[in-house]
Coordinates of C-alpha atoms and ligand atoms in Angstrom, one line a residue:
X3 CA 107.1 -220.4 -16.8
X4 CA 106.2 -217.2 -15.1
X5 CA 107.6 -217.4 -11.7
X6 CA 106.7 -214.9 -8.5
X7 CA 108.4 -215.7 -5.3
X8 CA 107.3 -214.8 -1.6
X9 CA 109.7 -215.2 1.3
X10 CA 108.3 -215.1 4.4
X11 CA 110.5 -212.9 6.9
X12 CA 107.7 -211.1 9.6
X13 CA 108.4 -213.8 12.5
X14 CA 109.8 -212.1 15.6
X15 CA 112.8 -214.7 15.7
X16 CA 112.5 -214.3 19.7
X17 CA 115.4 -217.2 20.1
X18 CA 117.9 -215.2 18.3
X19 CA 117.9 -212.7 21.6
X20 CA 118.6 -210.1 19.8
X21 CA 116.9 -206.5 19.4
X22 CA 117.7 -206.7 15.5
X23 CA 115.5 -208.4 13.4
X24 CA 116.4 -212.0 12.8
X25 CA 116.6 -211.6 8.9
X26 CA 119.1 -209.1 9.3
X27 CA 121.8 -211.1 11.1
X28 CA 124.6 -211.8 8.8
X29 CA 126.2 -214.9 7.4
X30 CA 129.3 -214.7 5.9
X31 CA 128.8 -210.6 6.0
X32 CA 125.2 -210.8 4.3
X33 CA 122.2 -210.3 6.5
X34 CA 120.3 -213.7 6.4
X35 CA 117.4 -212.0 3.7
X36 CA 120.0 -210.8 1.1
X37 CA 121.1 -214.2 0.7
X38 CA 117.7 -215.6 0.2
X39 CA 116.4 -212.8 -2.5
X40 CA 120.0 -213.2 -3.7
X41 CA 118.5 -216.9 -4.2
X42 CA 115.0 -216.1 -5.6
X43 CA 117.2 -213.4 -8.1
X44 CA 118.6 -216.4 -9.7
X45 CA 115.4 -218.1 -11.0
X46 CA 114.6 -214.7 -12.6
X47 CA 111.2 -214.4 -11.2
X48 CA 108.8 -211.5 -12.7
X49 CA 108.2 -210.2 -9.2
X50 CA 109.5 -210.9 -5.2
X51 CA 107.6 -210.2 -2.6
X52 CA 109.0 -210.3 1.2
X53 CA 106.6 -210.3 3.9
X54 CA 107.4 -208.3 6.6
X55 CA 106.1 -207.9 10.2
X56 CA 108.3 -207.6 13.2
X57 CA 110.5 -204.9 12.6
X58 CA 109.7 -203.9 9.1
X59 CA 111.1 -200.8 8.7
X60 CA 114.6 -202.1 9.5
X61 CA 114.5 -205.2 7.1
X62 CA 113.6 -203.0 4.4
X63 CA 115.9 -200.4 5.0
X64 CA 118.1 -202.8 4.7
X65 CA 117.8 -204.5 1.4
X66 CA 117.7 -202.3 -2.1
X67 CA 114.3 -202.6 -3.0
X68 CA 113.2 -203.7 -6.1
X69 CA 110.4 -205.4 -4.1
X70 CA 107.0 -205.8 -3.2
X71 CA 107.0 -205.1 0.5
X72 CA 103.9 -206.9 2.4
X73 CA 103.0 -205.8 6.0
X74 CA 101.8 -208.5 8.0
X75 CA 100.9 -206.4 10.6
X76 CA 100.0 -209.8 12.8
X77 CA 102.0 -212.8 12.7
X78 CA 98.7 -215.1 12.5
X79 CA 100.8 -218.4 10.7
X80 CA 102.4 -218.8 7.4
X81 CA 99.7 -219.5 5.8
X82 CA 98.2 -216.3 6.5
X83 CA 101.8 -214.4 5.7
X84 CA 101.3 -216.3 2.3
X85 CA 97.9 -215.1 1.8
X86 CA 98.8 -211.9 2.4
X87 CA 101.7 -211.9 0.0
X88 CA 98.9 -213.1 -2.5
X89 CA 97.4 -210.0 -3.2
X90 CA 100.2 -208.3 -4.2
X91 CA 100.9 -210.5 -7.0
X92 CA 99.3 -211.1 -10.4
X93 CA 97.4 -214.5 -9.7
X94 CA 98.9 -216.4 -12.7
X95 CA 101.7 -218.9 -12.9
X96 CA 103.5 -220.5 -10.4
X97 CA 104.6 -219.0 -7.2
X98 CA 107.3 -220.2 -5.1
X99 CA 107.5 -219.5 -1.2
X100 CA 110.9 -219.0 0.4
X101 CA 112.3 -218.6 4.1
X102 CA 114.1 -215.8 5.0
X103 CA 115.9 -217.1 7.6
X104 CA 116.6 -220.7 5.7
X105 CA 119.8 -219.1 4.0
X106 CA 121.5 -221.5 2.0
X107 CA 118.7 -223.3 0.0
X108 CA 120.6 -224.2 -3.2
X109 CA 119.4 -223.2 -6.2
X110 CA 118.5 -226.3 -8.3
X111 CA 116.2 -227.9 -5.8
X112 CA 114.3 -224.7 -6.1
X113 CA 114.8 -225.3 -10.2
X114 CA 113.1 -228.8 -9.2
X115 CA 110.3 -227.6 -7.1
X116 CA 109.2 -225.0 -9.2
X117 CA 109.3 -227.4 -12.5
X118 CA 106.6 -229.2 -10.3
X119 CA 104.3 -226.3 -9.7
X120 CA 104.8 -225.7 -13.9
X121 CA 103.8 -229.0 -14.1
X122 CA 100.4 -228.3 -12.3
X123 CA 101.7 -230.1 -9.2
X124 CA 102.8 -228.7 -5.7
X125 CA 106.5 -228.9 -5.1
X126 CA 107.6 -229.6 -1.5
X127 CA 111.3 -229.4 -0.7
X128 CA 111.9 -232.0 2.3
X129 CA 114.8 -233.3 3.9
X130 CA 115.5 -236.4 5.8
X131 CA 116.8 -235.4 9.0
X132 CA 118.4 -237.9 11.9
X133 CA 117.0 -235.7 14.7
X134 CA 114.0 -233.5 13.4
X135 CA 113.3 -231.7 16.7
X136 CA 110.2 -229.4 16.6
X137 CA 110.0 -229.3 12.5
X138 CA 106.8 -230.1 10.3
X139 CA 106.4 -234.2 9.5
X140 CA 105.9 -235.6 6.0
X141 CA 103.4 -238.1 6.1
X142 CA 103.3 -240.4 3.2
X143 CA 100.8 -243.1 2.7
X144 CA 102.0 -247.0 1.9
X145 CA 102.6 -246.0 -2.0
X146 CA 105.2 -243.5 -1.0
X147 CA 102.6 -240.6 -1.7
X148 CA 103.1 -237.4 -0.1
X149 CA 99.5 -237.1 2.2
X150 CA 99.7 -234.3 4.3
X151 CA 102.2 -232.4 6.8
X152 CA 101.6 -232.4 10.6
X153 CA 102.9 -229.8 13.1
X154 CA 105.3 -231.3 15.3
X155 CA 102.7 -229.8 18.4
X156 CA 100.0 -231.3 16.6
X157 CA 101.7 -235.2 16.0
X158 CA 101.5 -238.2 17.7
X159 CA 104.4 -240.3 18.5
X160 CA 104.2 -242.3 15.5
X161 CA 104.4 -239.0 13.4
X162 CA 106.9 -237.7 15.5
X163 CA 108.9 -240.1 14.9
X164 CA 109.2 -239.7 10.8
X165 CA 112.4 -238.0 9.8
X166 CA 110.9 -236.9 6.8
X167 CA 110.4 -232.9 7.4
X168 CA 109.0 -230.0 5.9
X169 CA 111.5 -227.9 5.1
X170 CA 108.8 -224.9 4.4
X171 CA 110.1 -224.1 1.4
X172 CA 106.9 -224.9 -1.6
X173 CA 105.7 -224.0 -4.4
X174 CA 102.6 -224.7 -6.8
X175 CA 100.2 -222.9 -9.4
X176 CA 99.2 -219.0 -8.1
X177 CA 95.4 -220.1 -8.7
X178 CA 95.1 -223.6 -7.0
X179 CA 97.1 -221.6 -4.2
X180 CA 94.8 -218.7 -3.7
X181 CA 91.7 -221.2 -3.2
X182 CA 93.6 -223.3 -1.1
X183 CA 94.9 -220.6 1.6
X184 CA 91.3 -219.1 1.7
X185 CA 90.3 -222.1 3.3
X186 CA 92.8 -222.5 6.0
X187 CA 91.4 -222.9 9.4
X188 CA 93.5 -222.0 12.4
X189 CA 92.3 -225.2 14.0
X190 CA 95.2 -226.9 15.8
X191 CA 97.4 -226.7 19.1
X192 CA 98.8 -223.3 17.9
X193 CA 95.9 -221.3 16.7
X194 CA 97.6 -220.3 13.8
X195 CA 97.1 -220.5 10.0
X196 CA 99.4 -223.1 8.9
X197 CA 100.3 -223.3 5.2
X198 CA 101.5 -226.8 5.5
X199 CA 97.7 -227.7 5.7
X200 CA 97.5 -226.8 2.0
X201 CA 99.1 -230.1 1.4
X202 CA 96.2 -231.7 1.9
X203 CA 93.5 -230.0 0.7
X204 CA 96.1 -230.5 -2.9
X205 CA 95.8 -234.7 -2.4
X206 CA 91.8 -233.7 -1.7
X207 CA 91.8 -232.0 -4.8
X208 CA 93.6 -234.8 -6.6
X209 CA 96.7 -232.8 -7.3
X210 CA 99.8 -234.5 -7.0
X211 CA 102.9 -233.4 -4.4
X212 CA 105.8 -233.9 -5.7
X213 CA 108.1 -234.0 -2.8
X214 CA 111.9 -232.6 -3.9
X215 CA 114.4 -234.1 -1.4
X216 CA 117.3 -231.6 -0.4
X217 CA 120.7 -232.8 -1.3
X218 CA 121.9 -232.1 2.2
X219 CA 120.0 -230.9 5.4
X220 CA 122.0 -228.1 5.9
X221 CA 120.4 -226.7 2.5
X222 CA 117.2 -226.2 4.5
X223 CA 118.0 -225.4 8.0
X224 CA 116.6 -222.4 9.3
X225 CA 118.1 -219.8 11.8
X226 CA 116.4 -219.7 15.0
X227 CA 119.2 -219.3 17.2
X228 CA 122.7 -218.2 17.1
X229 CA 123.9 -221.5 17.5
X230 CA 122.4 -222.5 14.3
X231 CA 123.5 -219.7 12.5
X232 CA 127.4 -220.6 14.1
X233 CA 126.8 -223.9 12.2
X234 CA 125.7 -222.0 8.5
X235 CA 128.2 -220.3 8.6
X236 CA 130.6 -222.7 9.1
X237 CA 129.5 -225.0 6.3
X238 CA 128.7 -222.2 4.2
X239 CA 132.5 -221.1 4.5
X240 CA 133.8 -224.9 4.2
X241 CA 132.0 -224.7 1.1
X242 CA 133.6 -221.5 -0.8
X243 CA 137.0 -222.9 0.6
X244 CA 136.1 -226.5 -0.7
X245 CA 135.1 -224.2 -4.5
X246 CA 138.9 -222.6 -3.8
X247 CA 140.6 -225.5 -3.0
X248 CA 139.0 -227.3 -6.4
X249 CA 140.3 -224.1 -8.0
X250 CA 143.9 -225.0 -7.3
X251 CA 144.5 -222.4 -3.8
X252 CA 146.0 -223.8 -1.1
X253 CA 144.3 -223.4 2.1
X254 CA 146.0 -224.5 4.9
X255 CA 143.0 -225.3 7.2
X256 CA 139.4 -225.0 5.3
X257 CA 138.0 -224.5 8.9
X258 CA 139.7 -221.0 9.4
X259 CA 139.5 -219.1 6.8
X260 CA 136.5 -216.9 6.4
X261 CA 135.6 -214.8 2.8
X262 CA 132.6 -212.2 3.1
X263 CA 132.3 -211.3 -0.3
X264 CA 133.3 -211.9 -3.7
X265 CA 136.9 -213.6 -4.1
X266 CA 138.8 -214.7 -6.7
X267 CA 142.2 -216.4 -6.0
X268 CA 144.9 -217.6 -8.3
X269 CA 146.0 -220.8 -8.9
X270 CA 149.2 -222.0 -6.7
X271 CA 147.9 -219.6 -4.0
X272 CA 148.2 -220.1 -0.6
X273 CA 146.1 -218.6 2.6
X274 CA 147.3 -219.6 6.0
X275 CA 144.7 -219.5 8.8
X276 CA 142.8 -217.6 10.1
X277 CA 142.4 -215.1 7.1
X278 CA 139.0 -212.8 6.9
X279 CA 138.9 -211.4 3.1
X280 CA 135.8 -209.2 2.9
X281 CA 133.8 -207.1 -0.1
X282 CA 135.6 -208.0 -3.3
X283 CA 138.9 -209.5 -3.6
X284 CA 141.1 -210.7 -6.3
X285 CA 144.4 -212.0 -5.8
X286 CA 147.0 -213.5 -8.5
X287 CA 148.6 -216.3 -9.0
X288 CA 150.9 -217.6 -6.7
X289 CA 149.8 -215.1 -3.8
X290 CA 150.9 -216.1 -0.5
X291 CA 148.9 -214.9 2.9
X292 CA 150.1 -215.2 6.1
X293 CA 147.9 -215.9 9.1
X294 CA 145.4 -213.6 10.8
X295 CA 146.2 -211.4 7.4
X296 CA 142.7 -209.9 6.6
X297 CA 142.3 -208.0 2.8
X298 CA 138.8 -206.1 2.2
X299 CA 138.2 -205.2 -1.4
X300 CA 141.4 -205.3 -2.9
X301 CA 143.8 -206.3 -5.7
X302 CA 146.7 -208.5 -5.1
X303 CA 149.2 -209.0 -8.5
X304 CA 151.0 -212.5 -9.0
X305 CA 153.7 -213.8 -6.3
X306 CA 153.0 -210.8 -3.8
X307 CA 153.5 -212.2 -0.1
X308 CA 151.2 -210.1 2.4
X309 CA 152.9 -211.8 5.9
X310 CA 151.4 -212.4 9.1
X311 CA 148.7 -209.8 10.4
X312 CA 148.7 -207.6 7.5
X313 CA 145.4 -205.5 7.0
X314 CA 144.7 -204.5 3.8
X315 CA 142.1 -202.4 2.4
X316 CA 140.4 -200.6 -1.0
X317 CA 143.8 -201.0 -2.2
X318 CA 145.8 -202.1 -5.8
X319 CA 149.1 -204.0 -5.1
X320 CA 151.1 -205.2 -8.1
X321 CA 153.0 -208.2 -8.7
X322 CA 156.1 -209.6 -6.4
X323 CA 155.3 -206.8 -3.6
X324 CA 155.9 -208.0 -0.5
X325 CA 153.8 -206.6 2.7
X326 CA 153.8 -206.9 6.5
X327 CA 154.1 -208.5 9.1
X328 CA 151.5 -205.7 11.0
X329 CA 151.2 -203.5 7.8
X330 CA 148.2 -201.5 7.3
X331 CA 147.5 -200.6 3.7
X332 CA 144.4 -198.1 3.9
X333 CA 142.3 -196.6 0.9
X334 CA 143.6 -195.1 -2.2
X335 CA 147.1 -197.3 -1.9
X336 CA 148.6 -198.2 -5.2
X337 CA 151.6 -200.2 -5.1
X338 CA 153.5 -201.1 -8.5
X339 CA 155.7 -204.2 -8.8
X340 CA 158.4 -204.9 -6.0
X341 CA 157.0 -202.7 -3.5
X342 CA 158.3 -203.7 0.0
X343 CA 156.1 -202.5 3.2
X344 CA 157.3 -203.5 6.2
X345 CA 156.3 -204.0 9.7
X346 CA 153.9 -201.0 11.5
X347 CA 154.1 -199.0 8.3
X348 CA 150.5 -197.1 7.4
X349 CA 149.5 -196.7 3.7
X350 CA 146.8 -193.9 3.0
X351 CA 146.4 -192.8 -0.7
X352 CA 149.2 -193.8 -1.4
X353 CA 151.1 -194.9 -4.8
X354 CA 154.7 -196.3 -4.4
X355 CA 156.7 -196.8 -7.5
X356 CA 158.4 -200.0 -8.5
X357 CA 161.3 -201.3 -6.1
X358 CA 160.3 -199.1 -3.6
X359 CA 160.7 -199.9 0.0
X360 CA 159.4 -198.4 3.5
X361 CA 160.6 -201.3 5.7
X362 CA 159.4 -199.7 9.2
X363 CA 157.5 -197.9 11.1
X364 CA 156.4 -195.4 8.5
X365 CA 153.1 -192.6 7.7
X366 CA 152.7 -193.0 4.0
X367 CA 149.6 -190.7 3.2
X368 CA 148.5 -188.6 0.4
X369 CA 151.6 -189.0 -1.1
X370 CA 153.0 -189.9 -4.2
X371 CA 156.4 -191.5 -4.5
X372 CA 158.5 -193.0 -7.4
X373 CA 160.2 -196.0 -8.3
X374 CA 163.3 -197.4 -6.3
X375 CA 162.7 -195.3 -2.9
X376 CA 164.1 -196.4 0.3
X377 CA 162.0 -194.9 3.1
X378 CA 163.7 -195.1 6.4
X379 CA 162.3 -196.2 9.6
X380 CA 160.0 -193.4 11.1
X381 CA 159.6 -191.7 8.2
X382 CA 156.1 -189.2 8.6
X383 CA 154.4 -187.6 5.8
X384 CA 152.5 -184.9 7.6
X385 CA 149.6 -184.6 5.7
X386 CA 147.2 -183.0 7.5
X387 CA 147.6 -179.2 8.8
X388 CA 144.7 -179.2 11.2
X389 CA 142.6 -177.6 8.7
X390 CA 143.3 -179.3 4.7
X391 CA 145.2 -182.8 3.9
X392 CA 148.4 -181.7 1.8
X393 CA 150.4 -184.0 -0.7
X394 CA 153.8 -185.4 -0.1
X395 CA 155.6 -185.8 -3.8
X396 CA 158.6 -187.8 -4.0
X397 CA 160.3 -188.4 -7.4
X398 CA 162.6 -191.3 -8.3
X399 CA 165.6 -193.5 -6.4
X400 CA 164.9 -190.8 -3.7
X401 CA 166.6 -192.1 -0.1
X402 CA 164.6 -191.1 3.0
X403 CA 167.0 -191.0 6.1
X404 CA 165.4 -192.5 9.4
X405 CA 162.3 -190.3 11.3
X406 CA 162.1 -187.6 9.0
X407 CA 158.8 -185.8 8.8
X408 CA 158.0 -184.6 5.6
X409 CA 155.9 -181.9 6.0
X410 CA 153.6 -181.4 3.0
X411 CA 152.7 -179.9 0.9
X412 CA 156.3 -180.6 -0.3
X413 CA 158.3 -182.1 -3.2
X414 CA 161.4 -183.9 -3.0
X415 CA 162.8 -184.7 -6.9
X416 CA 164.9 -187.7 -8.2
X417 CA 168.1 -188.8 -6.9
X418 CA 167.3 -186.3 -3.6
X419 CA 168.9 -187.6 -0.2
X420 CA 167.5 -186.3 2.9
X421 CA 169.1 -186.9 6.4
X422 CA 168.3 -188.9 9.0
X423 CA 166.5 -186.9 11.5
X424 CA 165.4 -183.8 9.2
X425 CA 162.0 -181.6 9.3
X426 CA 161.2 -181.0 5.9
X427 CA 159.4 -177.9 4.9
X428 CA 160.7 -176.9 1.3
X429 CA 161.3 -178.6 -1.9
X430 CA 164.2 -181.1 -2.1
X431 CA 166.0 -180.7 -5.6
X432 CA 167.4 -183.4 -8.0
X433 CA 170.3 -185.0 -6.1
X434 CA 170.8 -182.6 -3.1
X435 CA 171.2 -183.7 -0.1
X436 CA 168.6 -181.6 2.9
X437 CA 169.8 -182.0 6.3
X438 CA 166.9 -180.2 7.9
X439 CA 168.1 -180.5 11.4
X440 CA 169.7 -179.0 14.6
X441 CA 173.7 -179.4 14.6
X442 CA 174.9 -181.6 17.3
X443 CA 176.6 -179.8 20.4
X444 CA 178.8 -181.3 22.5
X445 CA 179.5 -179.9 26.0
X446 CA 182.6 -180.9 28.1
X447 CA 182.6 -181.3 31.8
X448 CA 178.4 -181.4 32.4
X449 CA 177.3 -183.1 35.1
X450 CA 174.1 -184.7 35.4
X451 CA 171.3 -183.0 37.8
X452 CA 170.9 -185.6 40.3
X453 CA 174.7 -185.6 40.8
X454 CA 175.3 -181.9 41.0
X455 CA 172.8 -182.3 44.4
X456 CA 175.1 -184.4 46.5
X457 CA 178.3 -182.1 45.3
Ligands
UD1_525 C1 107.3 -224.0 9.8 C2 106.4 -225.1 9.2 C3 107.0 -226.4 9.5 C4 108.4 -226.5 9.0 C5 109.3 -225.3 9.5 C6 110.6 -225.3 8.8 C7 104.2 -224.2 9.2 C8 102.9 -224.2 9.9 N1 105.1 -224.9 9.7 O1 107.2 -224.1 11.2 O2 106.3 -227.5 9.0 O3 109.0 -227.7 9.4 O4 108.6 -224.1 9.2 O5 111.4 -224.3 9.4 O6 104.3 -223.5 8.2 N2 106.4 -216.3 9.3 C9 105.8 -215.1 8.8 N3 104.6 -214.8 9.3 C10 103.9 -215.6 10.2 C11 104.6 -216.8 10.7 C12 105.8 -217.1 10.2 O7 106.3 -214.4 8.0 O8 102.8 -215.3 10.6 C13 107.8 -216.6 8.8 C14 108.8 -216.6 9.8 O9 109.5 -215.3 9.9 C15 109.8 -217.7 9.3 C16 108.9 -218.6 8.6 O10 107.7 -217.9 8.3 O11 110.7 -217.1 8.4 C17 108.6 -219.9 9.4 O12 107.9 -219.5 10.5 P1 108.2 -220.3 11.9 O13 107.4 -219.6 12.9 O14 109.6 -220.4 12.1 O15 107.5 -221.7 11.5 P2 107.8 -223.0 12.2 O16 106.9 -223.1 13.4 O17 109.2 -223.2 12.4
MG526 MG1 111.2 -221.8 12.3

């Protein structure tokens, strides 16, 4: 089958109330039209083509394009979007037409409806809806044919009250479709060219509609609001954490957890609430994360605990590390296995050796330290001159006394002990110990300012 798809995205989407294009709001961190040609991808069609219209340069600034842009300069119905999508494309096979603000259309009812078009029919996806509001109304005649689709503003009460609906979403052989949409008439209560009304003229012409029933609603709701897109999102996010759960993860409430992007958790896992993990993100087995934690395209190794309000990102963390609460591991960290971060310490290129620990309030960046540190509380490496960032290098079992600055570029080797307190400027060698700070003085008899007044 030679498949081309067309998803409509030109409407102004004036309920969003919103001065970005509707199609470009994001669900689960993808704006609404990625995930549809993310969709279409999947059938492997030989061409997509989006139609565009309200704010056109912005939706296709947006997506990497490797497809046939259509102008619909005036929205005039979907019909005419269709028909304008129609010259762009070959004229043969089937073509399938997609919404690009109906997000989570699953893939094999699109499988199904297509097969129809194949078939020389016209697929329809509809869905059975308990309250159907404004939507497009499958009417069937008393066989249980498909017959025709009426506009909600066009229906009678007897049609309005079917909870059949059109879910927009059709598709049927390229030919049969081009003579069809040329002969749309905007003649009904909206003045526009509907391409429901090629349903019809298909049962004229004695070609079967083969109506393909959604599994669930939800698959073919559309976005017109940000209420509705609240509710995708939700379900779309129950869903990856049902896939986790399923997977073996433990999540300790489905309903707060939300994943923008690609994630892939080990078994015996377990995410408390309220966890955002963004971009793409692979944790180990056993990988425990505390709540309000939130880890953007990262590595997590086996049995590492990353505690409460931990923010991880663009980093590699090893196996049985242990992380937070309120750490920040930035960009360019590399922790090996046993690394211990503790609360308010800041990663920034980064790699910490096995064992080693920075248990407070630390500055860890553009440094290199080896295995078995200890990094006292308050430690600073200070990286950045005002003009260049400079490296920190810190050999093995290497003891960092409380708020020391280490002022880089500077080397401190193996076994090297450095005093609590101390400005470093100059290399550390193996096992000396740097006190790099002023002697204490201690003078007898002083008497505090505010005293000396009333003397
Ligand atoms: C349409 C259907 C209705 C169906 C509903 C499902 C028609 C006539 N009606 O109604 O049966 O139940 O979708 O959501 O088709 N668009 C364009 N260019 C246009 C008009 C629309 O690209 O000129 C795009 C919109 O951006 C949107 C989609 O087509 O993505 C649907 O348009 P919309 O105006 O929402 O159609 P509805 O009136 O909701
Ligand atoms: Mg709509």
């Amino acid at each position: 089958m030679i498949l081309d798809v067309i998803i409509l995205a030109a409407g102004k989407g004036t309920r969003m109330r919103s001065s970005k294009a509707k199609v470009l709001h994001e669900l689960a961190g993808r704006s609404l039209i990625s995930h549809v040609i993310g969709t279409a991808q999947q059938l492997q069609p030989r061409q997509v083509a989006v139609v565009v219209g309200h704010q056109a340069d912005e939706v296709q600034a947006s997506v990497a394009s490797e497809h046939a842009w259509v102008l619909q300069r005036q929205q005039l119905g979907t019909g005419h979007a269709v028909a304008q999508a129609m010259a762009s494309l070959a004229g043969d096979g089937v073509v399938l037409v997609l919404y690009g603000d109906v997000p989570l259309i699953d893939i094999q009812t699109l499988v199904d409806c297509c097969a129809a078009a194949a078939a020389g029919q016209v697929g329809l996806v509809t869905a059975d809806f308990v309250d159907p509001g404004e939507l497009g109304r499958i009417v069937r005649d008393d066989r249980g044919c498909i017959r025709r689709i009426v506009e909600y503003k066009d229906a009678n009460d007897e049609q309005r009250a079917i909870c059949e609906i059109n879910s927009g979403i059709l598709a049927a052989p390229a030919s049969k479709l081009t003579n069809w949409l040329s002969a749309i008439k905007p003649n009904n209560a909206q003045g526009e060219y509907y391409l429901t009304d090629i349903i019809a003229m298909a049962v004229a012409d004695g070609v079967e509609v083969a109506g393909i029933t959604a599994l669930n609603p939800v698959d073919v709701t559309g976005v017109n609001d940000r209420a509705q897109l609240a509710d995708l999102e939700r379900e779309f996010q129950r869903r990856q954490a049902h896939r986790l759960m399923l997977a073996g993860v433990t999540i300790a409430d489905p309903d707060r957890i939300d994943i923008r992007g690609e994630v892939s958790i080990g078994e015996d896992s377990f995410i408390d609430i309220n966890v955002v993990l963004e971009g793409q993100v692979e944790l180990g087995r056993g990988v425990k994360v505390g709540p309000g934690a939130v880890i953007t395209n990262s590595h997590i190794g086996d049995r590492t605990q990353i505690h409460a309000h931990t923010v991880i990102e663009g980093a590699r963390v090893a196996e049985d590390c242990s992380l937070g609460p309120f750490a920040r591991i930035r960009a360019g960290t590399e922790l090996a296995d046993g690394v211990k971060i503790g609360n308010f310490v800041e990663t920034k290129k980064a790699k910490l050796g096995p064992g080693t620990k920075a248990g407070h309030l630390a500055y860890l960046g553009d440094t290199q330290l080896g295995a078995d540190c200890n990094i006292g509380a308050g430690t600073i490496t200070c990286n950045y001159d005002g003009v260049n960032k400079n490296i920190t290098t810190v050999g093995n079992n290497v003891f960092v006394g409380s708020n020391s600055t280490l002022i880089a570029p500077v080397m401190i080797e193996d076994n090297a002990f450095i005093a609590a307190g101390s400005t470093i400027t100059s290399k550390v060698s193996d096992g000396d110990l740097a006190v790099g700070r002023g002697k204490q003085r201690n003078i007898a008899g002083w008497v505090r300012p505010d005293l000396r007044k009333k003397k």
